[in-house]
mmCIF file of C-alpha atoms in Angstrom:
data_model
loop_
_atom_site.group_PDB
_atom_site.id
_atom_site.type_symbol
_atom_site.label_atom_id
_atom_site.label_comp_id
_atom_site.label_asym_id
_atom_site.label_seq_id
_atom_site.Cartn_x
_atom_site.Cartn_y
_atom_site.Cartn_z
ATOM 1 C CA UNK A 154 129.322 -32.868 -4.375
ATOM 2 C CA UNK A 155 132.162 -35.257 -4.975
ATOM 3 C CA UNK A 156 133.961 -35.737 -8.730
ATOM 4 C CA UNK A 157 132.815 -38.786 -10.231
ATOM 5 C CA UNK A 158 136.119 -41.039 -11.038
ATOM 6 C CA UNK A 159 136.661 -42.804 -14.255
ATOM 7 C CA UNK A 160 138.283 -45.935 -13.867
ATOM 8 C CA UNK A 161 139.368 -45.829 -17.399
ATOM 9 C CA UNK A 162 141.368 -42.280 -16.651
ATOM 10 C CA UNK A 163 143.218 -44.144 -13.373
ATOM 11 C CA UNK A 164 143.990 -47.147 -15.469
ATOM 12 C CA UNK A 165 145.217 -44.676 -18.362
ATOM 13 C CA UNK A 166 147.464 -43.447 -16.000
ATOM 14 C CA UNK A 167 149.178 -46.280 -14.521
ATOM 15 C CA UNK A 168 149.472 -48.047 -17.828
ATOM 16 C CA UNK A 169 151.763 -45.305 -19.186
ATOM 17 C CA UNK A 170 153.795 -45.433 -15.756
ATOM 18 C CA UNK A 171 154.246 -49.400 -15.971
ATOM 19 C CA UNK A 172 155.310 -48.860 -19.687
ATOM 20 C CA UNK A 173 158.001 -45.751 -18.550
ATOM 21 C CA UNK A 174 159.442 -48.107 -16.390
ATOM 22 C CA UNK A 175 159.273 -50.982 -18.723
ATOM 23 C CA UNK A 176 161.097 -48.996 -21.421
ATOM 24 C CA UNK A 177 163.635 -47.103 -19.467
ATOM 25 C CA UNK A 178 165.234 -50.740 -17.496
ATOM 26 C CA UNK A 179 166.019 -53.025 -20.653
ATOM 27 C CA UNK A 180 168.543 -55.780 -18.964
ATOM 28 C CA UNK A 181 171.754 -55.633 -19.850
ATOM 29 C CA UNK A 182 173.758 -58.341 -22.000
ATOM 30 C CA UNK A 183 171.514 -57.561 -24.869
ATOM 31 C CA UNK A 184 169.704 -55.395 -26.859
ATOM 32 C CA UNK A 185 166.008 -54.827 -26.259
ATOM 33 C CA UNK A 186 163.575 -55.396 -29.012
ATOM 34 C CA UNK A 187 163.511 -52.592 -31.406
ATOM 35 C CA UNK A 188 159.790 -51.159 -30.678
ATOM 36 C CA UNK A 189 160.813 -50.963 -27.105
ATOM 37 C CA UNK A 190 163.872 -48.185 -28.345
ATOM 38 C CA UNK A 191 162.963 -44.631 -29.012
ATOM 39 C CA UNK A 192 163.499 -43.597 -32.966
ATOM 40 C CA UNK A 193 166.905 -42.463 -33.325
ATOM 41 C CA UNK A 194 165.432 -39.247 -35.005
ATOM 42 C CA UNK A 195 162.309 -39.188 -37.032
ATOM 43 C CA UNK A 196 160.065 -41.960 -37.031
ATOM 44 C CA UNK A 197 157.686 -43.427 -34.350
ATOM 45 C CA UNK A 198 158.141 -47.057 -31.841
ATOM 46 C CA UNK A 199 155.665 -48.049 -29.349
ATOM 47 C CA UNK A 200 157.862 -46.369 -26.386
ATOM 48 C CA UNK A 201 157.706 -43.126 -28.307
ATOM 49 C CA UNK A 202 154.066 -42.593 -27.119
ATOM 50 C CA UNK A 203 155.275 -43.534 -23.466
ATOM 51 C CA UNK A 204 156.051 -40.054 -22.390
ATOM 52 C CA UNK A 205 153.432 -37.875 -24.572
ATOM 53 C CA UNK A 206 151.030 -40.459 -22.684
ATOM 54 C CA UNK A 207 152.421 -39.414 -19.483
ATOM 55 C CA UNK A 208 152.176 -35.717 -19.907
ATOM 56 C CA UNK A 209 148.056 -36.317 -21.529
ATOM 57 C CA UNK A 210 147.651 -38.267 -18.150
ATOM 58 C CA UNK A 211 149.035 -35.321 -16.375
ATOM 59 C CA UNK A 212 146.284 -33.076 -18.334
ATOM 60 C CA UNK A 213 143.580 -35.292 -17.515
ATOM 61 C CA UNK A 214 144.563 -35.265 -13.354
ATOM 62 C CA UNK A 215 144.171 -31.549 -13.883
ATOM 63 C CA UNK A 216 140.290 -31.417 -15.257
ATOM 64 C CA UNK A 217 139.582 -33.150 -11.680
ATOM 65 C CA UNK A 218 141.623 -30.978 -9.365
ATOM 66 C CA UNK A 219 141.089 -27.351 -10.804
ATOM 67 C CA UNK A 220 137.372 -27.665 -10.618
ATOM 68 C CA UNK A 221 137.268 -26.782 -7.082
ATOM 69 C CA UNK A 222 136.881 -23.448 -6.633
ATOM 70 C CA UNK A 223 140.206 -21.616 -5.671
ATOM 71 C CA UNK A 224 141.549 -17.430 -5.227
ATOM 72 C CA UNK A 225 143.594 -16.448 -7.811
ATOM 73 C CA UNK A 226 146.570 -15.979 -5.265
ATOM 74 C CA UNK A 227 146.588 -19.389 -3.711
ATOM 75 C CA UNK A 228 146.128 -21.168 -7.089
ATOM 76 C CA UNK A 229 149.648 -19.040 -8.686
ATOM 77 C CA UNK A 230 151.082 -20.413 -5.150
ATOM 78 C CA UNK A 231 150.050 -23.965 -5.589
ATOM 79 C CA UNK A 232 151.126 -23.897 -9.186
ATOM 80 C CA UNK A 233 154.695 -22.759 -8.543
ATOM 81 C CA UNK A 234 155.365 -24.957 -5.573
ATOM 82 C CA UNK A 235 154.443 -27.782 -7.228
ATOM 83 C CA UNK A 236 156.383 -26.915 -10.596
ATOM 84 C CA UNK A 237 159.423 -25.930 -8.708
ATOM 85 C CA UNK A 238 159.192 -28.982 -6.451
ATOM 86 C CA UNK A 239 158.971 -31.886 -9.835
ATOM 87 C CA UNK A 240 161.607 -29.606 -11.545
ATOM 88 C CA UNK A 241 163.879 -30.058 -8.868
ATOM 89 C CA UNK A 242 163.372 -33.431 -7.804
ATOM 90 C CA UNK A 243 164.408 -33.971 -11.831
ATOM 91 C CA UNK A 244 167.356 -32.132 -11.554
ATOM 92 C CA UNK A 245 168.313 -33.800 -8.305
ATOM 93 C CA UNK A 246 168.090 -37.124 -9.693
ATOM 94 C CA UNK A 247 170.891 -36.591 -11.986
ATOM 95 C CA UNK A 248 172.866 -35.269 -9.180
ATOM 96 C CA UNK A 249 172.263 -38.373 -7.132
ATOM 97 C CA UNK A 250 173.785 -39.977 -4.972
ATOM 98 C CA UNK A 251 175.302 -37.011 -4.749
ATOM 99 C CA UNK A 252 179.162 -38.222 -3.728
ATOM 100 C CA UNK A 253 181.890 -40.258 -4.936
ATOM 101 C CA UNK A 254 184.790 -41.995 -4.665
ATOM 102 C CA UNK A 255 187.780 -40.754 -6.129
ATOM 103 C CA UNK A 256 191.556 -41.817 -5.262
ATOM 104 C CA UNK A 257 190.143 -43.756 -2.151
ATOM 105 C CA UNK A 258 188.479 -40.698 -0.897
ATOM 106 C CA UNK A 259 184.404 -39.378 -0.626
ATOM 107 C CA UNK A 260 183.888 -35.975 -2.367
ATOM 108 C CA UNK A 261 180.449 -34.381 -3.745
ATOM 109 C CA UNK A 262 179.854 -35.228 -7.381
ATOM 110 C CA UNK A 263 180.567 -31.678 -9.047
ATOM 111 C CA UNK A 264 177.330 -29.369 -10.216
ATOM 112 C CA UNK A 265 179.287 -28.239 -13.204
ATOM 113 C CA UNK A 266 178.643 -30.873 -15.183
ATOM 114 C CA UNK A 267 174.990 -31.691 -13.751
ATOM 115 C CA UNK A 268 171.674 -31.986 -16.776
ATOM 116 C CA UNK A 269 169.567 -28.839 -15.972
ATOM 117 C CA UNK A 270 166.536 -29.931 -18.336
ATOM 118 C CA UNK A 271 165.135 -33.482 -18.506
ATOM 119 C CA UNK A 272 161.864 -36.054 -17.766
ATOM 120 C CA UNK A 273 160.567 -34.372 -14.701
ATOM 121 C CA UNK A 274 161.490 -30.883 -15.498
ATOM 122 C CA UNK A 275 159.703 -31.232 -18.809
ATOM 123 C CA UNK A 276 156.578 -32.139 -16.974
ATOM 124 C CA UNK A 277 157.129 -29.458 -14.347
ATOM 125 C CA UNK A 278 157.135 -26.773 -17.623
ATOM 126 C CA UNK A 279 154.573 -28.735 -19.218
ATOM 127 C CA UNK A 280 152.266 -28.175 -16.002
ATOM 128 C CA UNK A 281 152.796 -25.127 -15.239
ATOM 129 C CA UNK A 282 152.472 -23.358 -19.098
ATOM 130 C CA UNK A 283 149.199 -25.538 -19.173
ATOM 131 C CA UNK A 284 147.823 -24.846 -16.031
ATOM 132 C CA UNK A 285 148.308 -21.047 -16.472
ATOM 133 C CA UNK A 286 145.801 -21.625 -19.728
ATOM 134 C CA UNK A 287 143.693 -23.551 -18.175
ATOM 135 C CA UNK A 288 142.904 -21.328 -15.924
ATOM 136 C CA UNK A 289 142.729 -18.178 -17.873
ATOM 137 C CA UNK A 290 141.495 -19.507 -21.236
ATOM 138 C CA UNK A 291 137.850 -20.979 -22.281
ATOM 139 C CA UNK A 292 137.915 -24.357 -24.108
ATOM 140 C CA UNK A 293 137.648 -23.022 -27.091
ATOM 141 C CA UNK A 294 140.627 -20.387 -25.828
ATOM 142 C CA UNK A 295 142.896 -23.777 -25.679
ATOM 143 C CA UNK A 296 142.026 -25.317 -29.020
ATOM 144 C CA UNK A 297 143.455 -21.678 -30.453
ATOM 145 C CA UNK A 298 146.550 -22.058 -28.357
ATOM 146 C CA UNK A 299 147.036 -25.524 -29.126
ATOM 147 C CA UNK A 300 147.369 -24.540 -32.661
ATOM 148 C CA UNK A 301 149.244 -21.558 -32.140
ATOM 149 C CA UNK A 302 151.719 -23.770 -30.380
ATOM 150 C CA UNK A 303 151.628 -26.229 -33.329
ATOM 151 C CA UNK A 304 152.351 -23.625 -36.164
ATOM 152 C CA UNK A 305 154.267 -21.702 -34.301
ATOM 153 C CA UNK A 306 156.786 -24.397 -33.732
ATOM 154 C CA UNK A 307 156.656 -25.447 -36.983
ATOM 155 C CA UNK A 308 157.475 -21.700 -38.744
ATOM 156 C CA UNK A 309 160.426 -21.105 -35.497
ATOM 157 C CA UNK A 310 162.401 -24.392 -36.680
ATOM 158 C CA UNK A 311 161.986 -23.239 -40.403
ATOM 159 C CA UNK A 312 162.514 -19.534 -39.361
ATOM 160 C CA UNK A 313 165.903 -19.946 -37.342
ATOM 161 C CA UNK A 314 167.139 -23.122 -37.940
ATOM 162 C CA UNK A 315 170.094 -24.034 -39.698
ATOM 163 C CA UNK A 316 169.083 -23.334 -43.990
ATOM 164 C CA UNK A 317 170.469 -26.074 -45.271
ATOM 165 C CA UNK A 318 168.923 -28.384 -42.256
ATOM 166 C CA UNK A 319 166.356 -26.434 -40.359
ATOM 167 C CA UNK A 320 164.944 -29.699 -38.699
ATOM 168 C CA UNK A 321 168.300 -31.870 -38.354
ATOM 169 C CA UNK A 322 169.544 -33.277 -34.842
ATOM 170 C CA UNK A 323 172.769 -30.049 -34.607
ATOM 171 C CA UNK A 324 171.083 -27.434 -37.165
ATOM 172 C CA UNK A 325 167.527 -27.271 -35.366
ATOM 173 C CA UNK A 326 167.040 -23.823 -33.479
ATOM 174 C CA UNK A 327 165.868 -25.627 -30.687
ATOM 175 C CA UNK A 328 169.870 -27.258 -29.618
ATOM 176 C CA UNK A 329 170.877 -23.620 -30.610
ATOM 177 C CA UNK A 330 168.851 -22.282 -27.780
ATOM 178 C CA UNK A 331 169.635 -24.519 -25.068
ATOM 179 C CA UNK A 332 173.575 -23.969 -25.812
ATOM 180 C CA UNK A 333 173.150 -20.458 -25.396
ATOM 181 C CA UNK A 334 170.847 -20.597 -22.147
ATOM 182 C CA UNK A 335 171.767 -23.647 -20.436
ATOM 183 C CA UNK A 336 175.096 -24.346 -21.810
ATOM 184 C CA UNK A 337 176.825 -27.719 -23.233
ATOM 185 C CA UNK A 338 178.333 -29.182 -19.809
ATOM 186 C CA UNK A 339 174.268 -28.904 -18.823
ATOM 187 C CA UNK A 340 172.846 -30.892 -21.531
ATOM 188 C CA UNK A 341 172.213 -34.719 -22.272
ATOM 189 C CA UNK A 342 175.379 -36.016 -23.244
ATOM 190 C CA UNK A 343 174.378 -38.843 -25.170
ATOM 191 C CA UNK A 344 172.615 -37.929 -28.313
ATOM 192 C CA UNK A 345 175.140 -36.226 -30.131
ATOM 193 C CA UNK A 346 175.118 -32.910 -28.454
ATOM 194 C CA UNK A 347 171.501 -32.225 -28.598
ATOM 195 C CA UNK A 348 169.035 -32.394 -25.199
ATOM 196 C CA UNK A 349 165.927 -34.268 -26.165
ATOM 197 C CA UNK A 350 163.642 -32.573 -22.962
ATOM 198 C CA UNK A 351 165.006 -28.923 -24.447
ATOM 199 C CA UNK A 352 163.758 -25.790 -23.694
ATOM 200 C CA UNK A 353 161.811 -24.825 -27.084
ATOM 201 C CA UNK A 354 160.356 -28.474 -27.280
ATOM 202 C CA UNK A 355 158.778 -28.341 -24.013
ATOM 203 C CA UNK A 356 156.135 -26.086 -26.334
ATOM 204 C CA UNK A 357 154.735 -28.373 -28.416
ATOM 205 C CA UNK A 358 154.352 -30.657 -25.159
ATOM 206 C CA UNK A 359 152.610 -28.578 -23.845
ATOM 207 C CA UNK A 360 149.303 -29.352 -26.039
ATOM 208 C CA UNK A 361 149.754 -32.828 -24.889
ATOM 209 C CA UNK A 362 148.956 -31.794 -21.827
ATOM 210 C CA UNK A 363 146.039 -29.544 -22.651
ATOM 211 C CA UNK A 364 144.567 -32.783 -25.002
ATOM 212 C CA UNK A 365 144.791 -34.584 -21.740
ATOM 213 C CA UNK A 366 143.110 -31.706 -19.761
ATOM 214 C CA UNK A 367 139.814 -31.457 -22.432
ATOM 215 C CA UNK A 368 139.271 -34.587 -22.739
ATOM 216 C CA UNK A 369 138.626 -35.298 -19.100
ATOM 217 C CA UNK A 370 136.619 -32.397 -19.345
ATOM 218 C CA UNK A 371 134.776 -33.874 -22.015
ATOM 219 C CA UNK A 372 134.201 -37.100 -20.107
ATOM 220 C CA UNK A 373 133.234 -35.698 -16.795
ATOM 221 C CA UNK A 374 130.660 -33.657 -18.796
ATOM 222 C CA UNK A 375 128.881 -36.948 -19.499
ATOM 223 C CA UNK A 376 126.605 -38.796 -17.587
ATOM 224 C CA UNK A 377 127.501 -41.862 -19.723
ATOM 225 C CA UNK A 378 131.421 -41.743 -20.660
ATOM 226 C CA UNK A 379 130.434 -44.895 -23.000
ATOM 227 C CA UNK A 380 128.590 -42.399 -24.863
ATOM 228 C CA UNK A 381 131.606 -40.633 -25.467
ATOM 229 C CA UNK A 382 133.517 -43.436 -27.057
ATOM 230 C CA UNK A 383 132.283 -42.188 -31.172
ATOM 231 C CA UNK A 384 133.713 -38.901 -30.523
ATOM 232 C CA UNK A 385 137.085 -40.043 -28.672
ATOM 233 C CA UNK A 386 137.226 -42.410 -31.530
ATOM 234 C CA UNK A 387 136.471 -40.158 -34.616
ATOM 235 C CA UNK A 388 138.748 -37.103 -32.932
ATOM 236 C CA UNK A 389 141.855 -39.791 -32.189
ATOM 237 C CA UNK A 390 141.021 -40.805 -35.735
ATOM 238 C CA UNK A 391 141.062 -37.064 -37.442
ATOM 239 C CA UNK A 392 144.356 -36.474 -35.362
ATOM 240 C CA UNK A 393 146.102 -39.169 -36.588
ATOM 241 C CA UNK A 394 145.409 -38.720 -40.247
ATOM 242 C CA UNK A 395 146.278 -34.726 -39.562
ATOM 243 C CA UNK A 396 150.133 -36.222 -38.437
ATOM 244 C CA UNK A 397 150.178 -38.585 -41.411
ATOM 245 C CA UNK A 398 149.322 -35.734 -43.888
ATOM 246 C CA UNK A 399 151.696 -33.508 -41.977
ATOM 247 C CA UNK A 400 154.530 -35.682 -42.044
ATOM 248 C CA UNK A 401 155.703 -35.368 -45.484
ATOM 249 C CA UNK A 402 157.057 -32.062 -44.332
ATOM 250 C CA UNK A 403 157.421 -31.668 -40.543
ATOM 251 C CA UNK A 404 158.235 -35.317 -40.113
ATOM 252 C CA UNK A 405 156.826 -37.209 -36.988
ATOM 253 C CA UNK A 406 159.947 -37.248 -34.177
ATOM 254 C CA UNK A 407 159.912 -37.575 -30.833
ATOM 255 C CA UNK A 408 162.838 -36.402 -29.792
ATOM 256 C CA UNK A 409 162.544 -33.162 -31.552
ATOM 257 C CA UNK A 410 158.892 -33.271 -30.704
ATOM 258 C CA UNK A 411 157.438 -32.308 -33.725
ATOM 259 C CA UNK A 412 154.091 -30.743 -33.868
ATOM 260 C CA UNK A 413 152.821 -34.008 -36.255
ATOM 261 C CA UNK A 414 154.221 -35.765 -33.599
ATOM 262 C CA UNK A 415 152.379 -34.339 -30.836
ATOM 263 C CA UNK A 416 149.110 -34.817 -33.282
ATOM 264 C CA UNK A 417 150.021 -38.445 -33.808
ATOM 265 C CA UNK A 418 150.677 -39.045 -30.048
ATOM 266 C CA UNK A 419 147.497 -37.409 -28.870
ATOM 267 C CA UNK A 420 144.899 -39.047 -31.525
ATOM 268 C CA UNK A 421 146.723 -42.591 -30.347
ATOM 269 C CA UNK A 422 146.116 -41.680 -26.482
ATOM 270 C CA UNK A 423 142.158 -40.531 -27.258
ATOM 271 C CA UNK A 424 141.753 -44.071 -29.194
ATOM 272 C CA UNK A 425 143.137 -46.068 -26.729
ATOM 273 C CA UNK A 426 140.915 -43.848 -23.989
ATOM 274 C CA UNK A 427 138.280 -45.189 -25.848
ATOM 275 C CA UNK A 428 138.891 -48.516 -25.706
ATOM 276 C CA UNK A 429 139.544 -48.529 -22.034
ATOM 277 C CA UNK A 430 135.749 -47.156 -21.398
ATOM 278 C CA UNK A 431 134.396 -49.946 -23.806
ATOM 279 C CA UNK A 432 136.762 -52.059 -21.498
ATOM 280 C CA UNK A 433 135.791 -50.802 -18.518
ATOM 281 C CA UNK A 434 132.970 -48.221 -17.563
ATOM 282 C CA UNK A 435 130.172 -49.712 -15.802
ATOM 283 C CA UNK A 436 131.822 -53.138 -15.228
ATOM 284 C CA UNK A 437 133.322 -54.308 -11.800
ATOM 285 C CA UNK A 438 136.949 -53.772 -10.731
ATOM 286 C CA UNK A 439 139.166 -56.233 -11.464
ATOM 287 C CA UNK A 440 142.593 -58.135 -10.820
ATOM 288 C CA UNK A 441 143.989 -56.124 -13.990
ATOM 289 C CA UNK A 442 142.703 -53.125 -12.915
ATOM 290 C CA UNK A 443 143.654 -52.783 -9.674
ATOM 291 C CA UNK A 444 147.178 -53.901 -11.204
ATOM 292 C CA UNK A 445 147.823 -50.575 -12.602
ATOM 293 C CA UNK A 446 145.562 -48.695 -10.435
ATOM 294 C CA UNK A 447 148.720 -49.048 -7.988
ATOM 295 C CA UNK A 448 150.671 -47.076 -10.422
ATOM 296 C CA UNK A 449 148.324 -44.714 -11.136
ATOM 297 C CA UNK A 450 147.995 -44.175 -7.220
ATOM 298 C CA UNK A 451 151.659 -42.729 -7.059
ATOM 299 C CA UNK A 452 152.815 -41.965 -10.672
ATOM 300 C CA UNK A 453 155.657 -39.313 -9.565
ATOM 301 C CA UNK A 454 156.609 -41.239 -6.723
ATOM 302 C CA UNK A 455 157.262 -44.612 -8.223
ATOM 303 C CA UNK A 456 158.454 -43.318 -11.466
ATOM 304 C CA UNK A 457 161.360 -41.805 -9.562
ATOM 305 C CA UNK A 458 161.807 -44.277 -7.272
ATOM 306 C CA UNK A 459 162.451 -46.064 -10.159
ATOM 307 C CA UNK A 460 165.111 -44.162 -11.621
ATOM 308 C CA UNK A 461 167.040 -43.889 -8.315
ATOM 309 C CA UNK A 462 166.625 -47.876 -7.958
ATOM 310 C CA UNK A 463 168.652 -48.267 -11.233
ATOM 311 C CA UNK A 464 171.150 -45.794 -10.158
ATOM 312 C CA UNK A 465 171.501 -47.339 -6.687
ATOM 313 C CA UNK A 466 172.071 -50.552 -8.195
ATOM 314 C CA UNK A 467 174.876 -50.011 -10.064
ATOM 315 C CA UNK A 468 176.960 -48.529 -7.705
ATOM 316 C CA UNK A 469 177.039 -51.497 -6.184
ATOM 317 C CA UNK A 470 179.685 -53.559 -7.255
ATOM 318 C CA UNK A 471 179.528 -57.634 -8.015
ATOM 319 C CA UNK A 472 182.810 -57.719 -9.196
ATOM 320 C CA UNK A 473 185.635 -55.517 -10.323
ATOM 321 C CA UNK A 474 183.983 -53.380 -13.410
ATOM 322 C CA UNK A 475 180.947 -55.109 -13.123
ATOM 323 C CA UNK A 476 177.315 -53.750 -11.289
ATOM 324 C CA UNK A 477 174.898 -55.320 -9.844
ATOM 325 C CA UNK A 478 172.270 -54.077 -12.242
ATOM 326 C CA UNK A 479 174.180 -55.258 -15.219
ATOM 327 C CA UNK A 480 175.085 -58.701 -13.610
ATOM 328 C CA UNK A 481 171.285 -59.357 -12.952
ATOM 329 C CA UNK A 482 170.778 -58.422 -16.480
ATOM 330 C CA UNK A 483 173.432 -60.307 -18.608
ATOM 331 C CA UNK A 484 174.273 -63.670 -15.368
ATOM 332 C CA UNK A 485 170.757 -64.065 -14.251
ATOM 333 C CA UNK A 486 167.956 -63.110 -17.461
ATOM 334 C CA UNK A 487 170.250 -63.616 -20.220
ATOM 335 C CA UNK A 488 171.012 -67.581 -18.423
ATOM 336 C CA UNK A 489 167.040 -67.631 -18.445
ATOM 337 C CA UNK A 490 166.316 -65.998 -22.472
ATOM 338 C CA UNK A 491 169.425 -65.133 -24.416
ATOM 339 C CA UNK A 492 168.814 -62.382 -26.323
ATOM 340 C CA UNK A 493 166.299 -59.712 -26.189
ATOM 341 C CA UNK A 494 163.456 -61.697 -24.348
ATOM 342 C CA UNK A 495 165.650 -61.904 -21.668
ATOM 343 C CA UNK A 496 166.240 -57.837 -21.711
ATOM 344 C CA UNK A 497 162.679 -57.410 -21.608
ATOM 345 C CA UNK A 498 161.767 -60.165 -19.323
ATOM 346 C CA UNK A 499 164.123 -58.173 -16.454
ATOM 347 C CA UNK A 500 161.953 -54.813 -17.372
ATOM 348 C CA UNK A 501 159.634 -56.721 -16.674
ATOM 349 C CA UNK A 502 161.004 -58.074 -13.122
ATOM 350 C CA UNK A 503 162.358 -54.486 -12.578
ATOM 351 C CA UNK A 504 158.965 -52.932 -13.360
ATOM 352 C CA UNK A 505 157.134 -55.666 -10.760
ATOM 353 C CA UNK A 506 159.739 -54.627 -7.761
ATOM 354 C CA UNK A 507 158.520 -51.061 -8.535
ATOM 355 C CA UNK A 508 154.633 -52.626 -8.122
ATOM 356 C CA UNK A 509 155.327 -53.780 -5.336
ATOM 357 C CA UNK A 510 156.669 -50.540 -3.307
ATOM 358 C CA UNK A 511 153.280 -49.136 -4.771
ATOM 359 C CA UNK A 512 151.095 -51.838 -3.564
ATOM 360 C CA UNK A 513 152.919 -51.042 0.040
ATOM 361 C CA UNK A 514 152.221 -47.399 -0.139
ATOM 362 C CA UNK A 515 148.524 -48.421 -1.025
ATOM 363 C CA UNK A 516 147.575 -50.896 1.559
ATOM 364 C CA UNK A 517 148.924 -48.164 4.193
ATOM 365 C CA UNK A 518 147.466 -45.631 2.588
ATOM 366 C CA UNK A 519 150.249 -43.434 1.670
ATOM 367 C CA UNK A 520 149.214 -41.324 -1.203
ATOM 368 C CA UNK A 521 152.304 -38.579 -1.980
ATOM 369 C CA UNK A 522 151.026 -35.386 -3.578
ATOM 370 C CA UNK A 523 153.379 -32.665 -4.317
#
């Protein structure tokens, strides 16, 4: 008998891939409205909850594909190809395109100096930690883990963290640890030294994407997901208060990935779950919908399609010292808005040229599943 679908879960989904790609292509020439920047440390923006929303989406896939039935020996295989297949195509994204120019002559771009850890290789951890409980553990087997990953987190950045600054951006245990394993030349250069997709953060993720995993199990449990909507609604609401209240002392922070982040993020994503059944269950499809069901269709695919598009585009040169990305930005939206409307109108642009590769891939049918 086939899964029912919830067309709240699809929209869900392709939502938080039209926002990624919103908030990862500001145009150049300005900068983009502050909500649409990630805290610089602690503290919480709109895009914040773009990612956290991704991985819950990823949870929520998995309530609908590991209910089939499936041998213990061909799930461990699926698992691992697929995690070492989205861990890879992250790491070769950073690589790509792979050559260039130096001294009027084509070489390969070095691997010495290539990011290990990142976007894609966080989910590809995320999924493959989660799936392994999933499969092994009974609900009420997660909701222990989820707080065991919580806590735990928690007492190993207060355990083995700098004294003085246990939780800070150079002194946190976490940067300690992916020095030692990964090594500087393969972190993110950009944020003072520190890798914001790290190896001990991917933890805490992790319940993200178990939150995303029960409640689909929740819904599909229903015969009415608009029953549902009190309890989304009063557990989003208990979640959030738990990160206020926790926040005093393990301060809300993406980038570390607190565990009050991680409640904050999760009790947001139930709520607005909520109010896309209230929105949506039981009514007809419509132009809206079917909008970011085309993201939701491909999330993987047009996500990094979307990164490579940026990349492609500037390393094409306008002018001397000036990209093609950048010129659209700063000659063609900053002519239309000054300032940053005109940043976020290009996302915008940039995220609708993604669409439409999706829409392609849709009316022909191509679905790409790893």
């Amino acid at each position: 008998m086939p899964q029912p679908r919830f067309l709240s879960l699809d929209v869900f989904r392709g939502l938080t891939v039209c926002l990624m790609i919103i908030v990862n292509t500001p145009g150049a020439g300005s900068d983009p409205y502050p909500w649409l920047e990630h805290a610089a440390w602690f503290g919480f923006t709109v895009t914040d909850l773009v990612f956290p929303s991704f991985l819950f989406a990823v949870g929520a896939a998995m309530a609908f594909a590991f209910s089939r039935p499936i041998d213990n020996r061909t799930f461990l295989l699926k698992v691992a190809k697929r995690t070492a297949l989205i861990f890879l195509l992250g790491v070769l994204l950073y690589w790509y395109p792979f050559v260039q120019k130096v001294g009027g002559a084509w070489s390969l771009i070095p691997v010495g100096g290539l990011r290990i850890m990142g976007v894609l290789q966080r989910i590809a951890l995320c999924y493959a930690l989660a799936s392994l409980a999933v499969r092994y553990l009974p609900p009420r087997g997660l909701l222990v883990l989820s707080a065991v990953l919580l806590l735990g987190y928690w007492a190993v950045l207060l355990a083995f963290g700098d004294p003085a600054a246990p939780l800070s951006k150079l002194g946190n245990v976490g940067g300690r640890l992916d020095l030692l394993v990964i090594g500087q030349a393969h972190l993110y250069r950009w944020d003072g030294g520190f890798d914001p997709e790290g190896l001990l953060g991917t933890l805490p993720a992790v319940v993200n994407v178990l939150a995303g995993y029960m409640a689909a199990r929740f819904l599909r449990q229903q015969s009415d997901p608009r029953a549902s909507l009190f309890r989304l609604v009063l557990a989003g609401g208990v979640l959030v208060i738990a990160a206020l209240a926790w926040s005093p002392v393990f301060p809300i922070g993406k980038k570390l990935w607190t565990s009050s982040f991680v409640l904050l993020t999760v009790g947001l994503d139930l709520m607005i779950l909520a109010a896309l059944i209230a929105l949506l269950e039981g009514r007809k499809s419509n132009a809206a919908v079917a909008f970011f069901q085309v993201f939701g269709l491909n999330p993987l695919a047009l996500y990094l399609f979307s990164e490579l598009f940026v990349v492609t585009l500037q390393r094409i040169e306008v002018r001397p010292g000036v990209d093609l990305f950048s010129w659209m930005g700063e000659a063609v939206f900053q002519a239309i808005a000054p300032g940053p409307f005109g940043s976020l109108l290009f996302a915008i642009a940039y995220m609708l040229a993604c669409w439409l590769l999706g829409y392609a891939m849709k009316r022909r049918g191509v679905i790409i599943k790893l």
